Short mmCIF file of C-alpha atoms in Angstrom, two decimals:
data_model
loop_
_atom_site.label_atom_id
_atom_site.label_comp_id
_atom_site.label_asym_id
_atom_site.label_seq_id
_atom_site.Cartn_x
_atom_site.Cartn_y
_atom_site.Cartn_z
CA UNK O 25 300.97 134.37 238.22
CA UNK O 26 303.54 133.12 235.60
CA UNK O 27 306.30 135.05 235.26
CA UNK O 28 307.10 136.85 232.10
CA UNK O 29 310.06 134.91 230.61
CA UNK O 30 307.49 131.57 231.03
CA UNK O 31 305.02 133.04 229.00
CA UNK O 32 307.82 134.03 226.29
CA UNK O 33 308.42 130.78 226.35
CA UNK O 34 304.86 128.93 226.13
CA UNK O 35 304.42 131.35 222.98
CA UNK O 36 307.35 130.20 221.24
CA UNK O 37 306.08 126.95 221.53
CA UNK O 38 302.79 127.32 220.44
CA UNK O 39 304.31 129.11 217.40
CA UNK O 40 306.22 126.35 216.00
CA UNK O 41 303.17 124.17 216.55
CA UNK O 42 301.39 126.59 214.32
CA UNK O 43 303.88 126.58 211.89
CA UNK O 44 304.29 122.82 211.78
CA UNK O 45 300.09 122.78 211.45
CA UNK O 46 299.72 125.53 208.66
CA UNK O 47 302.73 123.04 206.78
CA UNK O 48 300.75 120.25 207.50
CA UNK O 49 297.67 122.08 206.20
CA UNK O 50 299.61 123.02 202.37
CA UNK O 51 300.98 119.48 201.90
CA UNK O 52 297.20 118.06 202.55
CA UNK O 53 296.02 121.18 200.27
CA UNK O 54 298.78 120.10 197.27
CA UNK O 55 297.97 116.50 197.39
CA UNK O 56 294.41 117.35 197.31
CA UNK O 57 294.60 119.74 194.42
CA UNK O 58 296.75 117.22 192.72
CA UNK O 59 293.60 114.50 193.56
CA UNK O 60 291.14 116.93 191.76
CA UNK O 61 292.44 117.95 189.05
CA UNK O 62 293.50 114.75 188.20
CA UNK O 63 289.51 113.98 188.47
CA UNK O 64 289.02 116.42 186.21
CA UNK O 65 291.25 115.40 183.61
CA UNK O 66 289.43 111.81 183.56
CA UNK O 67 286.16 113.80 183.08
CA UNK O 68 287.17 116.04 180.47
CA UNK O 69 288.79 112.89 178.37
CA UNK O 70 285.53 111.03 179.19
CA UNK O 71 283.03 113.59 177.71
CA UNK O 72 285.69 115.16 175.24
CA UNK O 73 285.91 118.46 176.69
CA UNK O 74 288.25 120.95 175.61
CA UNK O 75 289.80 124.24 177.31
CA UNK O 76 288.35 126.55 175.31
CA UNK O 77 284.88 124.89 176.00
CA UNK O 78 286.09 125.37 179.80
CA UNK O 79 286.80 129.12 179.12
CA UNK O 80 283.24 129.74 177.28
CA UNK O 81 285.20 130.59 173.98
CA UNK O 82 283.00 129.02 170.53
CA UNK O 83 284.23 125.70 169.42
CA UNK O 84 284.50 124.85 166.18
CA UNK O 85 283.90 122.22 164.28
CA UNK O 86 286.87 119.83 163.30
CA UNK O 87 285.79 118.91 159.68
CA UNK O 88 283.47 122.04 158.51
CA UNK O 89 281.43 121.70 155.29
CA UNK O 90 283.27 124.02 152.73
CA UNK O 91 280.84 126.52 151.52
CA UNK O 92 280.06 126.71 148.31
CA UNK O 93 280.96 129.95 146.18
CA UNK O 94 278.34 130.97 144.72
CA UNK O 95 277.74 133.18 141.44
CA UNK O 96 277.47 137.24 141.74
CA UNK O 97 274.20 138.33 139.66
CA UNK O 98 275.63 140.38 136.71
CA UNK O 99 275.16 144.08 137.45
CA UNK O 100 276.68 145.53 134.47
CA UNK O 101 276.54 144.36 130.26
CA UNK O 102 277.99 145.88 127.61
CA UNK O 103 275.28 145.95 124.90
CA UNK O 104 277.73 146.26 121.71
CA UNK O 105 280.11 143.10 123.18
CA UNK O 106 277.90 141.49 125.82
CA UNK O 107 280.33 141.26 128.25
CA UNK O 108 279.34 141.57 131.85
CA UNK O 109 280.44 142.75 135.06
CA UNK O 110 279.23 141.91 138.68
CA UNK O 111 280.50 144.68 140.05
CA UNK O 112 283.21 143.44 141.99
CA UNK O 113 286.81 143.63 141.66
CA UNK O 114 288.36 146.19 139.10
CA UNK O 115 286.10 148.05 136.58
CA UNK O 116 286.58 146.65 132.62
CA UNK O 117 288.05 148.89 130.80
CA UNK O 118 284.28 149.83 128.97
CA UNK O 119 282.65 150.78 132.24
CA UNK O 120 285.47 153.21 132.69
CA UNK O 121 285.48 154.85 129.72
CA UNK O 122 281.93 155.37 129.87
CA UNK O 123 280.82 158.93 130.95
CA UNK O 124 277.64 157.16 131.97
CA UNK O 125 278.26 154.21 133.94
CA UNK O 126 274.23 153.58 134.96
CA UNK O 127 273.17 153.34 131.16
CA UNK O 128 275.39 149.83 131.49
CA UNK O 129 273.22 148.67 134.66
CA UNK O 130 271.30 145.52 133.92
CA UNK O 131 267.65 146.10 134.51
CA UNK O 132 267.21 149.45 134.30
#
């Protein structure tokens, strides 16, 4: 039987092989990495991919169609002037002094 200070010894040596094989293994694993994701760079260009299509976020388009504004139906006339008012934005000064805003309402 091998004495105890061989065995000591026959460890230490198998641990710097290990060492120098798990080093070995990361520089293979970098190069590699570098190897793929330069592959995926190519592909990306190729088939115009962009990160946010990677992450599953919306794209959007680069030249969108303005929309067009269109007009508000008139809610509101003033019989005596004819002015009008959509509704929207700040009430003319005729709505508001009106006790009776509804008898204004277009339609009704």
């Amino acid at each position: 039987m091998e004495d105890l200070e061989t065995l000591k010894a026959q460890r230490e040596i198998l641990q710097a092989q290990l060492a120098d094989i798990d080093n070995t293994i990361r520089v293979h694993q970098v190069a590699e990495k570098v190897q793929v994701i330069a592959a995926i760079r190519l592909k990306m260009a190729a088939y115009n991919i962009t990160l946010d299509e990677l992450r599953g976020e919306p794209t959007k388009p680069r030249h969108a169609a303005a929309k067009g504004k269109g007009t508000v139906p008139v809610r509101y006339r003033n019989p005596e002037t004819g002015d009008t008012w959509s509704g929207r934005g700040r009430r003319p000064k005729w709505i508001t002094a009106s006790a009776d805003v509804d008898r204004f309402r277009v339609g009704s």
